[in-house]
Coordinates of C-alpha atoms in Angstrom, one line a residue:
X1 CA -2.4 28.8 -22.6
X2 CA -6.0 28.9 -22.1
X3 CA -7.8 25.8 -22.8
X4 CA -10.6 24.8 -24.8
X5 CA -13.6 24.5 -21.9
X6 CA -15.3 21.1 -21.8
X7 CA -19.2 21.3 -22.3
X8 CA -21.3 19.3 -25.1
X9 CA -21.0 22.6 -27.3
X10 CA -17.2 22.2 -27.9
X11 CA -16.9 18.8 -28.1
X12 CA -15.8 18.8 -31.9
X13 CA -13.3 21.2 -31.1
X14 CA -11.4 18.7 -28.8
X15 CA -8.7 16.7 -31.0
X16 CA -7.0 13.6 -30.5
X17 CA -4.9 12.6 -28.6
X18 CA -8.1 13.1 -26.3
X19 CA -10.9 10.6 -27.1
X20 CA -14.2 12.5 -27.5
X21 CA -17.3 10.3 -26.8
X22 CA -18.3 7.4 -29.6
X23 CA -21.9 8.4 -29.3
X24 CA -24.0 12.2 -28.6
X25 CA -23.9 12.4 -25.2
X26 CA -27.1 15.2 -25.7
X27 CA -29.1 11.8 -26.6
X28 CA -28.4 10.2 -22.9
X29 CA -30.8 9.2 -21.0
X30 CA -31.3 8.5 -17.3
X31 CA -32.1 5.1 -16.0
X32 CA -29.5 5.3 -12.9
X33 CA -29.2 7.8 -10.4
X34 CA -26.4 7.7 -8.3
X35 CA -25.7 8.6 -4.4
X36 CA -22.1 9.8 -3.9
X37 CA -20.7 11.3 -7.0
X38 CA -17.2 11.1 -6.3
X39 CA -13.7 10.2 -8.5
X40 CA -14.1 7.0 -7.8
X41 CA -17.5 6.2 -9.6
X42 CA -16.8 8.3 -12.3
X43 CA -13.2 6.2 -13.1
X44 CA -15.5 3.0 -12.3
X45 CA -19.0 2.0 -13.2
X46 CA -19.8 5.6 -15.1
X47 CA -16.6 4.8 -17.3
X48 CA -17.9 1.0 -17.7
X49 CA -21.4 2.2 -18.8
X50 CA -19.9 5.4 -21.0
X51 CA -17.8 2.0 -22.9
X52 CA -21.1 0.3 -23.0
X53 CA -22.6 3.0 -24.7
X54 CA -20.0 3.2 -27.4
X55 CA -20.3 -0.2 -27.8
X56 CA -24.3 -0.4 -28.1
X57 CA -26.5 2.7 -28.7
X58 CA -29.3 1.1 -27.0
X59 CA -27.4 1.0 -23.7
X60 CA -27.6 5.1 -24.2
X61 CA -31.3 4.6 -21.7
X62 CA -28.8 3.8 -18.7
X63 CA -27.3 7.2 -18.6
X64 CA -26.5 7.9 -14.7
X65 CA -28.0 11.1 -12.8
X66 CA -25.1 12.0 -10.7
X67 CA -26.1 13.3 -6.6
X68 CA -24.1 15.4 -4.1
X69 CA -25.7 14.6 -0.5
X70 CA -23.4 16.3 1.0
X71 CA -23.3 20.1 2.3
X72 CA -19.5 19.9 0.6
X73 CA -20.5 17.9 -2.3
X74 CA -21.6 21.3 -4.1
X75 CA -18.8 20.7 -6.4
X76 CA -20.9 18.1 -8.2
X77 CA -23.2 21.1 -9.3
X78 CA -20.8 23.8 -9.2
X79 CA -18.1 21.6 -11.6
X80 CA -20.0 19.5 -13.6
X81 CA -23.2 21.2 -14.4
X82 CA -21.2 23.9 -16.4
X83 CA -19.7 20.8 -18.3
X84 CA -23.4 19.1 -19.2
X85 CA -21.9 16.7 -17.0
X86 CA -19.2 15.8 -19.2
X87 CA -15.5 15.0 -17.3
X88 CA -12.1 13.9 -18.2
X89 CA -10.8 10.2 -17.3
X90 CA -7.0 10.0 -17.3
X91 CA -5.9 6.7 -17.3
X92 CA -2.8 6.1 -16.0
X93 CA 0.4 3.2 -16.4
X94 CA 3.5 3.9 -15.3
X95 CA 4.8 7.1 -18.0
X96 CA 1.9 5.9 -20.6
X97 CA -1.8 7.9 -20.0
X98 CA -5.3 7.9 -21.7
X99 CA -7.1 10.6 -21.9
X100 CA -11.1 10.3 -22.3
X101 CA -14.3 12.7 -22.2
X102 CA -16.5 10.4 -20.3
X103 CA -20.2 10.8 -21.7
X104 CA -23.1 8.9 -19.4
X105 CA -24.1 11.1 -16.8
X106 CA -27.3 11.9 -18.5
X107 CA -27.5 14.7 -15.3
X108 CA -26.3 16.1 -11.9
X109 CA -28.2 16.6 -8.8
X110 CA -26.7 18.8 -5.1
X111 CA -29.1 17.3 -2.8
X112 CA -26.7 18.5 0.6
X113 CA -29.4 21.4 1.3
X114 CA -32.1 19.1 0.4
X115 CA -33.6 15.7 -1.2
X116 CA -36.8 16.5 -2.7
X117 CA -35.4 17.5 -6.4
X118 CA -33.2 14.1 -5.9
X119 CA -36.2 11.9 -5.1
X120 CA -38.2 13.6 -7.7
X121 CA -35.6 11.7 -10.3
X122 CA -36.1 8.9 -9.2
X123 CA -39.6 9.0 -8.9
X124 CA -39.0 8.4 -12.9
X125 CA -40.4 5.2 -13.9
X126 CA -37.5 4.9 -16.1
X127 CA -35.1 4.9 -13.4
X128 CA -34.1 1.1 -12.4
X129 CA -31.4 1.0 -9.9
X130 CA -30.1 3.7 -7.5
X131 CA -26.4 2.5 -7.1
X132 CA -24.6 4.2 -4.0
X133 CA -20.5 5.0 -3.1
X134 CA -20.5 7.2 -0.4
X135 CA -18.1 5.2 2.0
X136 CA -19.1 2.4 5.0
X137 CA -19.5 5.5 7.1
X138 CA -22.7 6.4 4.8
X139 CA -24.3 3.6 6.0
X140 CA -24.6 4.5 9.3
X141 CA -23.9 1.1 11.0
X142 CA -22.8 0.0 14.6
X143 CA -19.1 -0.8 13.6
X144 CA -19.7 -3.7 15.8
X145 CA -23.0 -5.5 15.1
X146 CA -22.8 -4.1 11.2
X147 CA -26.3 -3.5 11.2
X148 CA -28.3 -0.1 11.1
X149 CA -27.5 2.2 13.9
X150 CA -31.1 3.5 15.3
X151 CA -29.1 6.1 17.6
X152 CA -27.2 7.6 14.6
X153 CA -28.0 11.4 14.7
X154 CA -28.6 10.9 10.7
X155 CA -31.4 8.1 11.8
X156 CA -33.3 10.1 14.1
X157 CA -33.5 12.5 11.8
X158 CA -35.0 11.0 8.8
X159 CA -36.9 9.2 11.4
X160 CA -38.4 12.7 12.7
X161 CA -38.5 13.8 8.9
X162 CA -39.2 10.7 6.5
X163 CA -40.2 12.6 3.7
X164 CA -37.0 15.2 3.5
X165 CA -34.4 12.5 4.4
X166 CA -31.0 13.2 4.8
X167 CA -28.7 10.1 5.0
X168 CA -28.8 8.2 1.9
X169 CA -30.5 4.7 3.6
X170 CA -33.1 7.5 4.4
X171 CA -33.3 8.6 0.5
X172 CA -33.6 4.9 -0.6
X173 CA -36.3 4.0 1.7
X174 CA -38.4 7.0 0.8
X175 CA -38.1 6.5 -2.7
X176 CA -38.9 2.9 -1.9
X177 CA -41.9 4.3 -0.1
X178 CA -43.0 6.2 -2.9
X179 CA -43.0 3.4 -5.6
X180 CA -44.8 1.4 -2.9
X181 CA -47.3 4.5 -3.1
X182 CA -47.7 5.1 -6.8
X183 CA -48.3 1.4 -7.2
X184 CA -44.8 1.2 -9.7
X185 CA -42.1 -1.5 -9.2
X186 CA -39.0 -1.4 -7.4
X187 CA -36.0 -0.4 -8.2
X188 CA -32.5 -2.0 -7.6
X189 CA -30.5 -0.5 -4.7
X190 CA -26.6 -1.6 -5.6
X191 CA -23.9 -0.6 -3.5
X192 CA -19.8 0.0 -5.0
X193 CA -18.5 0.5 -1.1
X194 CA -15.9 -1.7 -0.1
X195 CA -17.9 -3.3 2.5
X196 CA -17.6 -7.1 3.1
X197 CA -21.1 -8.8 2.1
X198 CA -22.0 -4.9 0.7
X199 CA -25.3 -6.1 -0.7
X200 CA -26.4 -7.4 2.2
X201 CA -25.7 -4.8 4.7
X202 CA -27.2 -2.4 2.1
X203 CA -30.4 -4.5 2.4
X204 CA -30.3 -5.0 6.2
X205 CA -29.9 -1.1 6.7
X206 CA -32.8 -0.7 4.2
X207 CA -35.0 -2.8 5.9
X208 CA -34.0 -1.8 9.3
X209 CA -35.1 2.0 8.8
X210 CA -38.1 0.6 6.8
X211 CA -39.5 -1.6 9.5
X212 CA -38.9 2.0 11.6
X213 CA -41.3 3.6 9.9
X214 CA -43.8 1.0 8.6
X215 CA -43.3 -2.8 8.6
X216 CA -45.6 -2.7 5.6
X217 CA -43.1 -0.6 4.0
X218 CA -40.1 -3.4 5.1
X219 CA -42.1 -6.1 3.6
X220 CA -42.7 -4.7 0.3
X221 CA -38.9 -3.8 -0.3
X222 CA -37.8 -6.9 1.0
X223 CA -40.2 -9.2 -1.3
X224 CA -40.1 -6.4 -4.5
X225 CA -36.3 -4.9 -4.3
X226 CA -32.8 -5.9 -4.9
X227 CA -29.7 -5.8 -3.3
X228 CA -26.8 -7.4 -5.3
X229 CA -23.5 -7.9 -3.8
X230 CA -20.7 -5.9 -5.8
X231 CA -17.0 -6.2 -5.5
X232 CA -15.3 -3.3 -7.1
X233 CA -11.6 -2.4 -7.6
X234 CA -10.0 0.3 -9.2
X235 CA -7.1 3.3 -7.1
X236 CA -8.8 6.5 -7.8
X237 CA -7.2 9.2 -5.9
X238 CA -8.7 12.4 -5.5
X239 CA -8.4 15.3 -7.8
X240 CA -5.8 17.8 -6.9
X241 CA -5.4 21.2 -8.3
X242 CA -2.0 20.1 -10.1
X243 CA -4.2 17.3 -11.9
X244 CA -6.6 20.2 -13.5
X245 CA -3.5 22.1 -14.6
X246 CA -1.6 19.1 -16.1
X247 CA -4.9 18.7 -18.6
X248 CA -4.8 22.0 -20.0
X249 CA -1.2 21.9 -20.4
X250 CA -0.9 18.9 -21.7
X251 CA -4.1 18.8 -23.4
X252 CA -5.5 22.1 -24.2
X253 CA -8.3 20.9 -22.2
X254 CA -9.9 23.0 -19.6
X255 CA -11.9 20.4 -16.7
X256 CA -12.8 21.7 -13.4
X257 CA -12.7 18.3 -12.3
X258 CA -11.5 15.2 -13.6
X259 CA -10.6 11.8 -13.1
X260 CA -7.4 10.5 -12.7
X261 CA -7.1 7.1 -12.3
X262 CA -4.8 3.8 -12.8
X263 CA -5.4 1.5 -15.9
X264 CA -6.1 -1.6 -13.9
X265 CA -9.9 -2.2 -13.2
X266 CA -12.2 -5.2 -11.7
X267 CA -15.4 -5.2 -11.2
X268 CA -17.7 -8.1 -9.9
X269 CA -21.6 -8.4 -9.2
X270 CA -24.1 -10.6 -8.2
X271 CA -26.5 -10.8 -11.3
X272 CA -29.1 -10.0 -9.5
X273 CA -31.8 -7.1 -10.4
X274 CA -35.6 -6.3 -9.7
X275 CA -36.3 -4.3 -13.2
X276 CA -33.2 -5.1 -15.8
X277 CA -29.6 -3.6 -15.9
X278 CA -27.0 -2.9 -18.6
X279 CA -25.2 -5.7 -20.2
X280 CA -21.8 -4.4 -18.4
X281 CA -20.5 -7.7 -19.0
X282 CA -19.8 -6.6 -22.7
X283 CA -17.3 -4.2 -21.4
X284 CA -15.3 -5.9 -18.9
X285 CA -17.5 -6.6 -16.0
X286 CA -18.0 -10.1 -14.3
X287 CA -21.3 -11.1 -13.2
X288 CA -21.6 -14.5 -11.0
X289 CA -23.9 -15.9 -8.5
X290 CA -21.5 -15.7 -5.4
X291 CA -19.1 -12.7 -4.9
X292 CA -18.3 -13.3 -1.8
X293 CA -14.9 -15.2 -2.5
X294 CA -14.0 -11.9 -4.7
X295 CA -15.2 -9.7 -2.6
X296 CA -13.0 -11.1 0.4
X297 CA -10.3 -11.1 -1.4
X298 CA -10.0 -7.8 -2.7
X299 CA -10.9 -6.8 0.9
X300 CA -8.5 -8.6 2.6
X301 CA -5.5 -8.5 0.2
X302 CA -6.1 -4.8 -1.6
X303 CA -8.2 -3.0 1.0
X304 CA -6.0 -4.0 4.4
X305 CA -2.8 -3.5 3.3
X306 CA -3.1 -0.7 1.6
X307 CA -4.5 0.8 5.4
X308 CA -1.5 -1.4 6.8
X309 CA 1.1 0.3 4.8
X310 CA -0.8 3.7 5.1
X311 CA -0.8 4.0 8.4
X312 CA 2.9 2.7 8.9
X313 CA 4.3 5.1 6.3
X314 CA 2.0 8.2 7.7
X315 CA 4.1 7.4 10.5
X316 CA 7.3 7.9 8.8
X317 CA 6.6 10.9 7.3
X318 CA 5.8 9.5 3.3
X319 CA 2.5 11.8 1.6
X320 CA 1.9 9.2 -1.5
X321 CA 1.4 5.5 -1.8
X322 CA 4.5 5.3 -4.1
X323 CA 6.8 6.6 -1.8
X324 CA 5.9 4.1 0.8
X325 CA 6.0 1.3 -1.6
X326 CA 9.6 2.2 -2.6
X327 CA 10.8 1.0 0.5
X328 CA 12.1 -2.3 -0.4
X329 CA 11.2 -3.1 3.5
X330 CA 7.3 -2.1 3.3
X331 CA 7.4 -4.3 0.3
X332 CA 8.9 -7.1 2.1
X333 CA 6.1 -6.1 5.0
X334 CA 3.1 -6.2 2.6
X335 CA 4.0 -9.4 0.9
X336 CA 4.4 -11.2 4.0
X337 CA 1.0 -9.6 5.1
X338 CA -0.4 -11.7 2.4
X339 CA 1.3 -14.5 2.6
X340 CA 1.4 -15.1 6.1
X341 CA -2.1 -13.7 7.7
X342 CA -4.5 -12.0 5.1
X343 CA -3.9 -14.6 2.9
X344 CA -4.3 -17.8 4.9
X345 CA -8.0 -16.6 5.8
X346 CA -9.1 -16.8 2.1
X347 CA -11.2 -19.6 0.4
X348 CA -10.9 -20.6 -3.5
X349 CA -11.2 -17.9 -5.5
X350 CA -12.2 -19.8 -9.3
X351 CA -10.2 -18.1 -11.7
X352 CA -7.9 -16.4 -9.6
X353 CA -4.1 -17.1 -9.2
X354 CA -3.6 -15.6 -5.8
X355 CA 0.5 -15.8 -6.2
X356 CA -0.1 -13.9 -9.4
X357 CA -2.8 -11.5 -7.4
X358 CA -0.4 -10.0 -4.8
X359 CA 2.6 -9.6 -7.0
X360 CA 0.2 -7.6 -9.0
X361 CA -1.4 -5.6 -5.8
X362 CA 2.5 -4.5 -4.9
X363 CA 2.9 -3.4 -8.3
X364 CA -0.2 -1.0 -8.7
X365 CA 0.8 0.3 -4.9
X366 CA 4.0 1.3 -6.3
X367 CA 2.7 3.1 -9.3
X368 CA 4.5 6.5 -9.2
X369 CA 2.2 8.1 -12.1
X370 CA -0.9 7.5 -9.1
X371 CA 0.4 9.3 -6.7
X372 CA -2.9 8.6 -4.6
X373 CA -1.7 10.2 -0.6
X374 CA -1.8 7.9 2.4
X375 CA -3.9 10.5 3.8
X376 CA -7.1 9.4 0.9
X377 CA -6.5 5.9 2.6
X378 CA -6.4 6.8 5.9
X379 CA -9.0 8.8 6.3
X380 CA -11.8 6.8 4.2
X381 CA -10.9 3.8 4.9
X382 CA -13.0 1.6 7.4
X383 CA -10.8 -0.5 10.7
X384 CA -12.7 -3.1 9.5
X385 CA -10.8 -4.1 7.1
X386 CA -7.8 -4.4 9.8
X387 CA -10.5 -5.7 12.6
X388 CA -12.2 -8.6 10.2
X389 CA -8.9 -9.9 8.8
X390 CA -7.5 -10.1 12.8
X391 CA -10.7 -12.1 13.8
X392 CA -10.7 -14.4 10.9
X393 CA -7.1 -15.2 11.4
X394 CA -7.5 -16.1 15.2
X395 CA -10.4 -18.1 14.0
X396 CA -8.6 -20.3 12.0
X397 CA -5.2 -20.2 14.8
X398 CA -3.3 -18.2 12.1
X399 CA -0.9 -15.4 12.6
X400 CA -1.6 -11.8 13.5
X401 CA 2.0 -10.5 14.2
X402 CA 1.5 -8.0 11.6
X403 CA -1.8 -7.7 11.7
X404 CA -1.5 -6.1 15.3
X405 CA 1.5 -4.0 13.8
X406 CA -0.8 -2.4 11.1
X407 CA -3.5 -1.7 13.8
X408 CA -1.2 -0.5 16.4
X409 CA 0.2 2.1 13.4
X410 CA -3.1 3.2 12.8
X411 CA -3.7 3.5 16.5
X412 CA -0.8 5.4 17.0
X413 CA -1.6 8.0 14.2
X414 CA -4.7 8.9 16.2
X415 CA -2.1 10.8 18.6
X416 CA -2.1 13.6 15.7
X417 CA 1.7 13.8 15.3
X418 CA 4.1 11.7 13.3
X419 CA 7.4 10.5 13.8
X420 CA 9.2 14.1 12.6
X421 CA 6.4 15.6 14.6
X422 CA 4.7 16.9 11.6
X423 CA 0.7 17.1 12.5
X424 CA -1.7 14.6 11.1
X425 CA -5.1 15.6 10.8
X426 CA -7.9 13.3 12.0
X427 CA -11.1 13.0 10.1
X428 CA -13.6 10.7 11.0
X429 CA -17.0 10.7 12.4
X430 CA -15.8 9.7 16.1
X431 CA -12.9 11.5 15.9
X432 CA -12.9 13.5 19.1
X433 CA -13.6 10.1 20.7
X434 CA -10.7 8.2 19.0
X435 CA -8.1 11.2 20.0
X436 CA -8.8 11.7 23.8
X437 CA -9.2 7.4 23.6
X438 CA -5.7 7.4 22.0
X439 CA -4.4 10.7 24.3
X440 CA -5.4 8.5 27.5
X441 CA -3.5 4.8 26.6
X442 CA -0.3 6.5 24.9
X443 CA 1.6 3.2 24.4
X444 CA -1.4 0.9 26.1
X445 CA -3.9 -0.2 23.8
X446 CA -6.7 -0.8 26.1
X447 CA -8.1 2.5 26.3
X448 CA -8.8 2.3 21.9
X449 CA -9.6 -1.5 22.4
X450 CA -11.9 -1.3 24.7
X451 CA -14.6 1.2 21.9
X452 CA -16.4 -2.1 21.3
X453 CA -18.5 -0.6 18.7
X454 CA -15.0 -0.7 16.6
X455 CA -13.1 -3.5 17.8
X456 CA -15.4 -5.8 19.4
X457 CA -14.0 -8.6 21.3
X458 CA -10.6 -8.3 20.4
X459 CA -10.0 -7.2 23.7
X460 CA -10.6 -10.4 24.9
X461 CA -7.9 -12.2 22.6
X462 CA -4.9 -12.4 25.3
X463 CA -2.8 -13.5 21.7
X464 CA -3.3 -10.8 19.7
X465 CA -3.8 -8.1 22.4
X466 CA 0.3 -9.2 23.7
X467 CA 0.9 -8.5 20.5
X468 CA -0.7 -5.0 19.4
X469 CA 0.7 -4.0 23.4
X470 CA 3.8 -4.6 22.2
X471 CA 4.0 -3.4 18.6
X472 CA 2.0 -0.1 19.7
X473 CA 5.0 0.5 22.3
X474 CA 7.6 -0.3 20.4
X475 CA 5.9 2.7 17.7
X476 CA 6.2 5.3 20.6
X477 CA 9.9 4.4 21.9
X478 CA 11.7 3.8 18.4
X479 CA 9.6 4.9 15.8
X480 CA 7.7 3.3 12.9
X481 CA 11.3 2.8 10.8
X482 CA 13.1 1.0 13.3
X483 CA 9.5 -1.0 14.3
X484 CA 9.2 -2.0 11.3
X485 CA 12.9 -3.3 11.4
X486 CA 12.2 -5.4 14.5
X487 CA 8.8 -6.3 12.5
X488 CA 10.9 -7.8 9.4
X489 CA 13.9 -9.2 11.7
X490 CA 11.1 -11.1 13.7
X491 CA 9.8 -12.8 10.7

């Protein structure tokens, strides 16, 4: 079957059970541009604004200018510009799925061979806030200090090039600068990364390559822009081949690339904004004047064990989420995660019933219709959100049994080879570094713990350290099945 292909032209040729946009999407118009045009902003705050603008036709001036900044992220052009930027969400629950054409990317933008075209958008006065996802390690940090790194290659770069930045702290700045310039206002810079206090590193990173260049530059952001602090939640794996062929199939429905996604989404920001924003609250999202306590919790509870379990059941050999999760025994693990050492570290979340949280969290892991890989997980997400959980729990004198079992799993991953002795791949910036690290300590940690730049002083906690020593050796002589086991029976 050859399916109908999805561009503005053939909208009215796409029939229900597929919902077609409530509003022209021809008639969108940008007042966002985005860094990092990925699945998960286009299941998350482009699918709250597209609801927007079916709910008010005035919210049709915050359409979103979509941007690839990387070499690889030609797909943004190469898919979606064909498509006059229009994608497929699918939606799913268990065996029930939604099936969307999601209409607010007023534009896309490939900016991995080059910026100027992407800071020529939003030069445009009617461009208000430049919103980012492109991942903790866009952001170009020291893992341990959390602040700009002024060594990063990326950093020297833009550095020796400020107009024709690279890095996307170096695209904000320069657009920054050239407001500054033109005499126009600032926009608002708002991260969606799942980064603790996200607003606020995005401002300290700002200001740090600011003051770099000009301090006069650093002071104007930091008195005219805006950083808001955003908690964001929704699993978004990535597309896969089979999920293109399941649309026209199913659908009729030809999309180079959609969005498959779960039902289940949250998103919380600090109502904070230097020139206006879209009244997202109409459609489901929760603006408040702290989101911190969200932000932590979603971090802590969501974030670290879904890395915990990852890692573990890389280990073992399982490809999807699901398939971990239906082990009754990494069930049993991840609840007493929570309930034992993520959870303990958490303040009063208003509004939330934490019980009620995690039996949920366990539920959407398990959701087979997902099937988001433990390799997604693994590979994008920051050892943070294992590091910051372990400090804040020997802070406070808690536990970290299984805390040190998740971060000895993901330390013993780094070794390349799973328990079957099936390879694993190893993508990360440092990863050279984290493999001949892991090659040299085999079963002893010290040689991984002592990169302070990742794990700061935990090398210094003689608790914890007993600990991961003794969980990472148990992974090499018995496996992460029978670890786990010993794990479980401990507790």
């Amino acid at each position: 079957m050859t399916g109908i292909e999805l561009n503005r032209a053939n909208l009215p040729r796409i029939a229900a059970p597929v919902r077609r946009p409530g509003y022209d999407p021809a008639g969108v118009r940008a007042g966002i541009v985005h860094l990092g045009l990925g699945a998960f902003h286009r299941a998350h705050m482009a699918r709250y604004t597209h609801a927007l603008m079916e709910r008010d036709p005035g919210a049709m001036g915050w359409g979103i200018v979509g941007a690839g900044l990387m070499a690889g992220d030609r797909r943004v052009r190469e898919s979606l510009a064909p498509q006059d930027g229009l994608y497929t969400l699918v939606e799913r629950d268990g065996v029930e799925e939604s099936v969307s054409v999601i209409g607010s990317l007023a534009d896309v933008v490939f900016a991995g061979e080059g910026t100027e075209g992407l800071l020529a958008r939003i030069d445009d006065p009617a461009i208000r806030i430049v919103s980012l996802t492109v991942s903790e390690n866009g952001y170009l940090l020291n893992p341990a200090t959390r602040a700009l790194d002024p060594e990063h290659p990326m950093i020297r770069a833009d550095l020796a090039a400020p107009l024709r930045p690279m890095s996307a702290i170096g695209v904000i700045v320069e657009a920054y600068r050239r407001r500054m310039a033109a005499g126009r206002g600032a926009f608002t810079a708002m991260t969606c990364d799942n980064i603790q206090n996200n607003g606020d590193v995005l401002r300290g990173a700002v200001l740090s390559l600011a003051r770099l260049r000009d301090a006069r530059l650093a002071d104007w952001i930091e008195a005219q822009g805006a950083f808001p602090d955003t908690m964001v939640d929704r699993i978004t794996p990535a597309t896969r081949p089979d999920h293109v062929a399941h649309l026209e199939s199913a659908y009729g429905l030809r999309d180079r690339w959609p969005v498959f996604a779960e039902s289940f989404t949250q998103w919380v920001i600090e109502d904070r904004f230097a020139a206006g924003r879209p009244e997202w609250e109409a459609v489901g999202a929760q603006f408040v004047p702290d989101v911190a306590p969200y932000e932590v919790m979603k971090l802590r509870l969501l974030n670290g064990s879904h890395l915990a379990i990852a890692a573990l059941g890389r280990l073992m050999g399982h490809r999807f989420v699901h398939q971990v999760m239906a082990d009754a025994r990494m069930r049993a693990y991840m609840a007493a995660l929570m309930d034992r050492e993520t959870g303990p570290t958490l303040a009063p979340v208003q509004g939330v019933d934490l019980p009620a949280y995690k039996r949920t969290l366990i539920a959407r892991f398990a959701n087979p219709a997902i099937e988001d890989t433990v390799e997604r997980i693994n590979t994008d997400a920051p050892i943070n959100l294992l590091v910051m959980p372990i400090q804040a729990s020997l802070a406070i004198g808690g536990e970290v049994e299984l805390l040190a079992l998740a971060l000895a799993a993901w330390m013993r991953r780094l070794r390349g080879q799973d328990d079957k002795g099936d390879a694993i791949e190893i993508r990360h910036p440092l990863a050279a570094l984290l493999r001949e690290k892991a090659a040299e300590g085999g079963a002893d940690p010290m040689p991984l713990l002592s990169i302070g730049s990742f794990f700061g002083e935990l090398a210094g906690q003689a608790r914890f350290v007993e600990a991961l020593r003794r969980w990472l050796a148990s992974l090499y002589d018995v496996g992460a099945s029978a670890t786990l086991d010993r794990a479980l029976g401990a507790g």
